[in-house]
Coordinates of C-alpha atoms in Angstrom, one line a residue:
M1 CA -25.6 -8.8 11.8
K2 CA -23.7 -7.3 8.9
F3 CA -20.9 -4.8 8.9
I4 CA -18.0 -3.5 6.9
H5 CA -14.4 -3.7 8.0
T6 CA -12.1 -1.3 6.2
A7 CA -8.8 0.4 7.0
D8 CA -5.9 2.4 5.6
L9 CA -7.9 4.7 3.3
H10 CA -4.9 7.2 3.1
L11 CA -7.2 9.9 1.7
D12 CA -5.3 12.5 -0.3
S13 CA -2.3 10.3 -0.7
P14 CA 0.5 12.2 -2.6
F15 CA 1.4 9.2 -4.8
L16 CA 5.1 10.1 -4.4
G17 CA 7.3 9.8 -7.5
L18 CA 4.5 9.4 -10.0
K19 CA 4.0 13.0 -11.3
N20 CA 6.5 14.0 -14.0
H21 CA 6.5 16.0 -17.2
S22 CA 5.1 13.0 -19.2
L23 CA 2.1 12.2 -17.0
P24 CA -1.1 13.7 -18.5
D25 CA -2.9 16.1 -16.2
D26 CA -6.2 14.2 -16.6
L27 CA -4.6 10.9 -15.6
W28 CA -2.9 12.5 -12.6
E29 CA -6.3 13.8 -11.5
K30 CA -7.7 10.2 -11.7
I31 CA -4.8 8.9 -9.7
H32 CA -5.0 11.6 -7.1
Q33 CA -8.8 11.1 -6.8
S34 CA -8.6 7.3 -6.5
T35 CA -8.4 7.1 -2.7
F36 CA -11.5 9.3 -2.5
D37 CA -13.3 7.3 -5.2
S38 CA -12.6 3.9 -3.5
F39 CA -13.9 5.1 -0.2
Q40 CA -17.0 6.6 -1.8
K41 CA -17.7 3.1 -3.3
I42 CA -17.4 1.6 0.1
I43 CA -20.0 3.9 1.5
D44 CA -22.2 3.1 -1.5
E45 CA -21.9 -0.6 -0.7
A46 CA -22.7 0.0 3.0
I47 CA -25.9 1.8 2.0
N48 CA -26.8 -0.7 -0.7
D49 CA -26.2 -3.7 1.6
Q50 CA -27.9 -2.0 4.5
V51 CA -25.1 -2.9 6.9
D52 CA -25.5 -2.3 10.6
F53 CA -22.3 -0.3 11.0
V54 CA -18.9 0.4 9.4
L55 CA -15.5 0.0 11.1
L56 CA -12.7 2.4 10.0
V57 CA -9.5 1.0 11.5
G58 CA -6.9 3.7 11.3
D59 CA -5.0 5.7 8.7
L60 CA -8.1 7.3 7.3
F61 CA -5.8 10.2 6.3
D62 CA -2.3 9.9 4.7
R63 CA -0.8 12.3 7.3
E64 CA -1.4 13.9 10.6
E65 CA -2.0 17.3 9.0
R66 CA -5.0 16.3 6.9
S67 CA -6.1 18.5 4.0
V68 CA -9.2 20.5 4.1
A69 CA -10.5 18.5 1.1
A70 CA -9.9 15.2 2.8
D71 CA -11.5 16.3 6.0
A72 CA -14.6 17.6 4.2
F73 CA -14.9 14.5 2.1
L74 CA -14.8 12.2 5.1
M75 CA -17.5 14.4 6.8
A76 CA -19.7 14.1 3.7
Q77 CA -19.4 10.3 3.7
L78 CA -20.2 10.0 7.4
N79 CA -23.3 12.1 6.8
R80 CA -24.4 9.8 4.0
L81 CA -24.2 7.0 6.5
K82 CA -26.2 9.0 9.0
D83 CA -28.9 9.7 6.4
H84 CA -29.3 5.9 6.2
E85 CA -29.1 5.2 9.9
I86 CA -25.7 3.4 9.7
D87 CA -23.2 4.0 12.5
A88 CA -19.5 4.4 12.0
F89 CA -16.7 3.5 14.4
I90 CA -13.3 5.2 13.9
S91 CA -9.9 4.6 15.3
F92 CA -6.9 6.7 14.1
G93 CA -3.6 5.1 13.2
N94 CA 0.1 6.0 12.9
H95 CA -0.4 8.2 9.9
D96 CA -3.4 10.2 11.2
Y97 CA -2.7 10.0 14.9
S98 CA -4.4 12.6 17.1
T99 CA -4.6 13.7 20.7
A100 CA -7.7 15.9 20.2
D101 CA -10.9 15.3 22.1
P102 CA -13.0 13.1 19.8
S103 CA -16.0 15.4 20.3
S104 CA -13.9 18.3 18.7
F105 CA -14.0 16.8 15.2
G106 CA -17.6 17.7 14.8
Y107 CA -18.6 14.4 13.2
P108 CA -22.3 13.5 13.1
D109 CA -23.8 11.7 16.0
N110 CA -23.8 8.3 14.2
T111 CA -19.9 8.4 14.3
H112 CA -18.0 7.1 17.3
V113 CA -14.3 7.9 17.6
F114 CA -12.0 5.9 20.0
S115 CA -9.8 7.9 22.4
N116 CA -6.1 7.3 23.0
Q117 CA -6.8 4.7 25.6
V118 CA -8.4 1.4 24.9
E119 CA -12.2 1.6 25.5
T120 CA -15.3 -0.3 24.6
K121 CA -18.4 1.1 22.9
K122 CA -21.5 -1.0 23.1
Y123 CA -24.0 -0.9 20.2
R124 CA -27.5 -2.4 20.1
L125 CA -28.8 -3.8 16.9
E126 CA -32.4 -3.5 15.8
N127 CA -32.9 -7.2 16.7
G128 CA -31.8 -6.5 20.3
Q129 CA -28.4 -8.1 20.0
V130 CA -25.5 -6.2 21.7
V131 CA -22.2 -5.6 20.0
A132 CA -19.2 -4.7 22.2
I133 CA -16.5 -2.9 20.0
S134 CA -13.1 -2.3 21.7
G135 CA -10.4 -0.1 20.3
F136 CA -8.1 2.9 20.6
S137 CA -6.6 5.7 18.5
F138 CA -2.8 6.4 18.2
D139 CA -1.7 9.5 20.0
K140 CA 1.7 9.6 18.3
Q141 CA 3.3 8.1 15.3
W142 CA 5.1 5.3 17.0
I143 CA 3.6 3.2 19.8
T144 CA 5.9 0.5 21.1
D145 CA 3.7 -0.6 24.0
P146 CA 1.7 -3.7 23.3
M147 CA -1.7 -2.0 23.6
I148 CA -3.4 -5.4 23.2
Q149 CA -2.7 -5.9 27.0
D150 CA -5.3 -3.1 27.7
Y151 CA -8.1 -4.8 25.7
P152 CA -10.7 -6.3 28.0
Q153 CA -11.7 -9.9 27.9
A154 CA -14.9 -10.6 25.9
F155 CA -18.0 -9.3 27.6
S156 CA -20.4 -12.0 28.6
D157 CA -23.4 -9.7 28.3
A158 CA -22.6 -8.9 24.7
T159 CA -23.9 -11.0 21.8
W160 CA -20.8 -10.1 19.7
N161 CA -17.3 -9.0 20.7
I162 CA -15.3 -7.1 18.2
G163 CA -11.8 -5.7 18.4
M164 CA -10.4 -2.8 16.3
L165 CA -6.6 -2.7 16.3
H166 CA -4.3 -0.7 14.1
G167 CA -0.9 -2.4 14.6
S168 CA 1.5 -5.2 13.6
L169 CA 1.7 -8.9 14.3
S170 CA 5.2 -8.9 15.5
T171 CA 7.8 -9.7 18.2
L172 CA 8.9 -6.9 20.3
N173 CA 12.4 -6.8 18.9
S174 CA 11.4 -6.3 15.3
P175 CA 11.1 -3.0 13.4
E176 CA 7.3 -3.4 13.4
A177 CA 7.3 -3.1 17.2
N178 CA 6.8 0.7 16.6
Y179 CA 3.2 0.0 15.7
A180 CA 1.3 -1.4 18.8
P181 CA 2.7 -4.9 18.4
F182 CA 0.7 -8.0 19.3
T183 CA 0.9 -11.8 18.9
L184 CA -1.8 -14.0 17.5
N185 CA -2.1 -15.8 20.8
Q186 CA -2.8 -12.4 22.5
L187 CA -5.7 -11.7 20.1
E188 CA -7.1 -15.2 20.5
E189 CA -6.9 -15.2 24.3
K190 CA -9.4 -12.2 24.4
G191 CA -12.2 -14.5 23.2
Y192 CA -13.5 -12.0 20.6
D193 CA -15.7 -13.0 17.7
Y194 CA -13.8 -10.8 15.2
W195 CA -10.7 -8.8 15.1
A196 CA -10.7 -5.9 12.5
L197 CA -7.0 -5.1 12.0
G198 CA -5.4 -2.1 10.2
H199 CA -1.9 -0.9 9.2
I200 CA -0.7 -3.8 7.0
H201 CA -1.8 -3.1 3.5
K202 CA -1.8 -6.6 2.3
R203 CA -5.3 -8.2 2.8
Q204 CA -4.9 -11.4 4.9
A205 CA -6.5 -13.6 7.5
L206 CA -4.3 -14.5 10.5
N207 CA -6.4 -17.5 11.6
K208 CA -8.0 -20.5 9.9
Q209 CA -11.5 -19.4 10.8
G210 CA -11.0 -16.1 9.0
T211 CA -12.1 -14.0 11.9
I212 CA -8.8 -12.2 12.5
N213 CA -8.3 -10.1 9.4
Y214 CA -6.3 -7.3 7.9
S215 CA -8.6 -5.8 5.3
G216 CA -5.7 -4.2 3.4
N217 CA -5.7 -0.7 2.1
T218 CA -8.5 0.6 -0.1
Q219 CA -6.4 1.8 -3.0
G220 CA -2.8 0.7 -3.9
R221 CA -0.4 3.7 -3.8
H222 CA 2.7 2.2 -5.3
I223 CA 4.1 -1.0 -7.0
N224 CA 4.4 -2.8 -3.7
E225 CA 0.6 -2.7 -3.3
T226 CA -0.5 -4.7 -6.3
G227 CA -3.8 -6.3 -7.1
E228 CA -7.4 -5.5 -6.2
K229 CA -8.1 -3.4 -3.1
G230 CA -11.3 -2.8 -1.2
F231 CA -13.0 -3.9 2.0
L232 CA -14.3 -6.9 3.9
L233 CA -18.1 -7.4 4.3
V234 CA -18.6 -9.4 7.5
E235 CA -21.9 -11.2 8.2
S236 CA -23.2 -13.4 10.9
D237 CA -24.3 -17.0 10.1
G238 CA -25.7 -18.5 13.3
G239 CA -23.1 -18.0 15.9
Q240 CA -20.2 -17.5 13.4
L241 CA -18.9 -14.5 11.5
T242 CA -17.7 -14.8 7.9
S243 CA -16.0 -12.2 5.7
H244 CA -16.0 -11.6 2.0
F245 CA -13.7 -9.3 0.0
Q246 CA -15.3 -6.7 -2.3
S247 CA -13.1 -4.7 -4.6
T248 CA -13.6 -0.9 -4.8
A249 CA -10.2 0.5 -6.0
P250 CA -10.5 2.2 -9.4
I251 CA -6.8 1.7 -10.2
I252 CA -4.7 -1.5 -10.0
W253 CA -1.0 -1.6 -9.7
D254 CA 0.7 -4.6 -11.3
F255 CA 3.9 -6.1 -12.8
M256 CA 4.1 -7.2 -16.4
A257 CA 6.8 -9.0 -18.2
V258 CA 7.6 -7.8 -21.8
S259 CA 10.1 -9.1 -24.3
V260 CA 12.8 -6.7 -25.6
A261 CA 15.6 -7.0 -28.2
Q262 CA 18.7 -5.1 -29.1
Q263 CA 17.5 -2.1 -31.1
P264 CA 17.3 1.7 -30.9
V265 CA 15.3 3.1 -28.0
K266 CA 12.5 4.6 -30.1
Q267 CA 11.8 1.3 -31.9
L268 CA 12.1 -0.6 -28.6
A269 CA 9.5 1.7 -27.0
E270 CA 7.1 1.0 -29.8
L271 CA 7.7 -2.7 -29.5
I272 CA 6.8 -2.6 -25.8
M273 CA 3.7 -0.5 -26.3
S274 CA 2.4 -3.0 -28.9
Q275 CA 2.7 -5.7 -26.3
L276 CA 0.6 -3.5 -23.9
A277 CA -2.0 -3.0 -26.5
D278 CA -2.6 -6.8 -26.6
Q279 CA -3.6 -6.8 -22.9
H280 CA -7.0 -5.1 -23.3
F281 CA -7.2 -4.0 -19.7
D282 CA -10.8 -3.4 -18.5
Q283 CA -9.6 -1.4 -15.5
L284 CA -6.9 1.3 -15.3
H285 CA -3.5 -0.3 -14.5
L286 CA -0.3 1.3 -13.3
L287 CA 2.5 -1.0 -14.4
R288 CA 6.1 -1.8 -13.7
L289 CA 7.5 -3.6 -16.7
Q290 CA 10.0 -6.4 -16.2
L291 CA 12.1 -6.4 -19.4
K292 CA 13.1 -9.8 -20.6
S293 CA 15.5 -10.7 -23.4
D294 CA 16.8 -13.9 -25.0
Q295 CA 20.0 -12.1 -26.0
Q296 CA 22.6 -10.2 -24.1
L297 CA 21.9 -6.4 -24.4
D298 CA 24.9 -4.2 -24.9
S299 CA 26.1 -1.8 -22.3
E300 CA 24.8 1.3 -24.2
L301 CA 21.2 0.0 -24.1
L302 CA 21.5 -1.1 -20.5
G303 CA 22.7 2.4 -19.7
Q304 CA 19.7 3.9 -21.5
I305 CA 17.4 1.7 -19.4
A306 CA 19.2 2.6 -16.2
S307 CA 19.2 6.3 -17.0
G308 CA 15.4 6.4 -17.7
E309 CA 15.8 7.2 -21.4
L310 CA 13.8 4.2 -22.4
L311 CA 11.1 4.9 -19.9
D312 CA 10.8 8.4 -21.1
A313 CA 10.4 7.2 -24.7
I314 CA 7.7 4.7 -23.5
Q315 CA 5.8 7.4 -21.6
Q316 CA 5.8 9.8 -24.5
I317 CA 3.9 7.2 -26.5
N318 CA 1.8 6.2 -23.5
R319 CA 0.8 9.8 -22.9
D320 CA -1.3 9.9 -26.1
K321 CA -2.7 6.4 -25.7
W322 CA -3.3 5.8 -22.0
R323 CA -7.1 6.0 -22.3
Q324 CA -7.1 3.6 -25.3
L325 CA -4.7 1.2 -23.5
N326 CA -6.2 1.8 -20.0
C327 CA -2.7 1.7 -18.5
W328 CA 0.3 3.8 -17.6
V329 CA 3.9 2.6 -17.4
T330 CA 5.4 3.9 -14.2
S331 CA 8.7 2.2 -14.1
L332 CA 11.0 -0.4 -15.8
K333 CA 13.1 -3.2 -14.4
A334 CA 16.1 -4.1 -16.4
P335 CA 16.7 -7.7 -17.7
V336 CA 18.7 -9.9 -15.4
E337 CA 22.2 -10.4 -16.9
K338 CA 23.8 -13.7 -16.1
N339 CA 27.3 -12.8 -17.4
V340 CA 28.3 -9.5 -16.0
V341 CA 32.0 -9.5 -16.8
Y342 CA 34.2 -11.4 -19.1
S343 CA 35.6 -14.3 -17.1
A344 CA 34.5 -16.7 -14.3
I345 CA 37.2 -15.3 -12.0
D346 CA 36.2 -11.7 -12.7
Q347 CA 32.6 -12.6 -12.2
T348 CA 33.4 -14.1 -8.8
Y349 CA 35.2 -10.9 -7.7
F350 CA 32.5 -8.7 -9.1
N351 CA 29.8 -10.7 -7.2
Q352 CA 31.9 -10.5 -4.0
A353 CA 32.4 -6.7 -4.3
R354 CA 28.8 -6.1 -5.1
D355 CA 27.6 -8.2 -2.1
E356 CA 30.0 -6.4 0.2
T357 CA 28.9 -3.0 -1.0
L358 CA 25.1 -3.4 -1.4
T359 CA 24.3 -4.4 2.2
D360 CA 21.4 -3.7 4.6
D361 CA 23.7 -1.7 6.8
A362 CA 24.8 0.5 3.8
Y363 CA 21.1 1.0 2.9
N364 CA 20.2 1.9 6.5
Q365 CA 23.0 4.5 6.5
I366 CA 21.5 6.1 3.4
L367 CA 18.1 6.1 5.0
K368 CA 19.4 8.3 7.9
A369 CA 19.5 11.2 5.4
F370 CA 15.7 11.0 5.5
D371 CA 15.4 11.3 9.3
K372 CA 14.2 14.9 9.1
Q373 CA 11.8 14.2 6.2
P374 CA 8.1 13.2 6.8
A375 CA 8.0 9.7 8.3
F376 CA 5.9 8.2 5.5
I377 CA 8.8 8.8 3.0
K378 CA 11.2 6.7 5.1
D379 CA 8.5 4.1 5.6
E380 CA 8.1 3.7 1.8
L381 CA 11.8 3.5 1.2
N382 CA 12.1 0.8 3.9
Q383 CA 9.8 -1.5 1.9
T384 CA 11.6 -4.7 0.9
D385 CA 10.7 -4.4 -2.8
I386 CA 11.9 -0.8 -3.0
K387 CA 15.2 -1.6 -1.3
Q388 CA 15.7 -4.5 -3.8
S389 CA 14.9 -2.2 -6.7
V390 CA 17.6 0.2 -5.4
F391 CA 20.1 -2.7 -5.1
D392 CA 19.2 -3.9 -8.6
T393 CA 19.7 -0.4 -10.1
A394 CA 23.0 0.0 -8.3
S395 CA 24.2 -3.4 -9.5
A396 CA 23.3 -2.5 -13.1
I397 CA 25.3 0.7 -12.7
L398 CA 28.3 -1.2 -11.3
R399 CA 28.1 -3.6 -14.1
E400 CA 28.0 -0.9 -16.7
N401 CA 31.1 0.7 -15.2
V402 CA 32.9 -2.6 -15.1
V403 CA 32.1 -3.3 -18.7
N404 CA 33.2 0.3 -19.7
E405 CA 36.5 -0.2 -17.9
Y406 CA 37.1 -3.5 -19.8
D407 CA 36.2 -1.8 -23.1
K408 CA 38.6 1.0 -22.3
E409 CA 41.4 -1.3 -21.4
D410 CA 40.9 -3.3 -24.6
G411 CA 41.0 0.0 -26.6
D412 CA 44.3 0.9 -24.9
K413 CA 46.0 -2.3 -25.9

């Protein structure tokens, strides 16, 4: 037996915050097309490897109201599988939840969609082996009930038992309890041969045997989703199943450290771009640059970094050279300044004021302003790395204001 485990395609992802006046139109088209291209490669691999079936474990679409283009694209890929006699099993997740009758989607007859209640679909392989695949589709954005309780025990009359579950490994009192929470023990107690998980975008195995897996998403959508993305190819070896990752994402998000020095913004941008030219990327990269300096940068340059002036200068050069460099700089992270203010006592008070101001409670209060916005926006802002980036930027602004006040007081003396 051989099958593909994939999840979190997020077809037609909007790639929030990327498009601006500097981003070339042809590069934007590549970025926007990347979720489609990655999935098409997965279907190519399914056909080339002659797999028995494909598991699509939730969030095929980026939002409930899927675009016509995304819907038509998925249909075309499912028909490609049908042409090669490969079945597909689909469960919808928290982004593309649906209460519609699965038969109303008009998918080809090789495609099996799970309803909103846990159910089991049995599939017979050409060699006569029976595969019992259990799963369900989200009927709303948040499911706090532990749906794992509704999954049946492994069927004794099946050769292989597989679970499809879009949800979070979590305790019931955590934020992730909104997404069909489960524990590792609950999965293991079902006695299945393999658990195909979705929702968490970081590829990972939850057990030593590597049979309870998040495949991760198929294309990174922001800087918190770095590295290669793709799918898991799962194969039987005797009575065991083993999985192997295969990369399909055309674009890689990554961090890169670059050295900077005190100099005018234009020259600094050219220095940074020369460091990127030395990388010789063989695949398109979207980068966040971590600026590092051996010397203390003055408040004016730090202000130009915080305001986006340096990033704009970099992107203006990048605009004409992105194909040659095979990369695009999306954001900058300012150097970490050890000495923020002028004395140890002032530093202590500054750190105390900063820590009392930049708190999780304060951040959560700000997030309430997004309650009426699409849920995926708030989900992205709630990412740990994005929150830390907001805190770092706020801290840099505080620092700049403190230094300016000191400079002003010195001038008044």
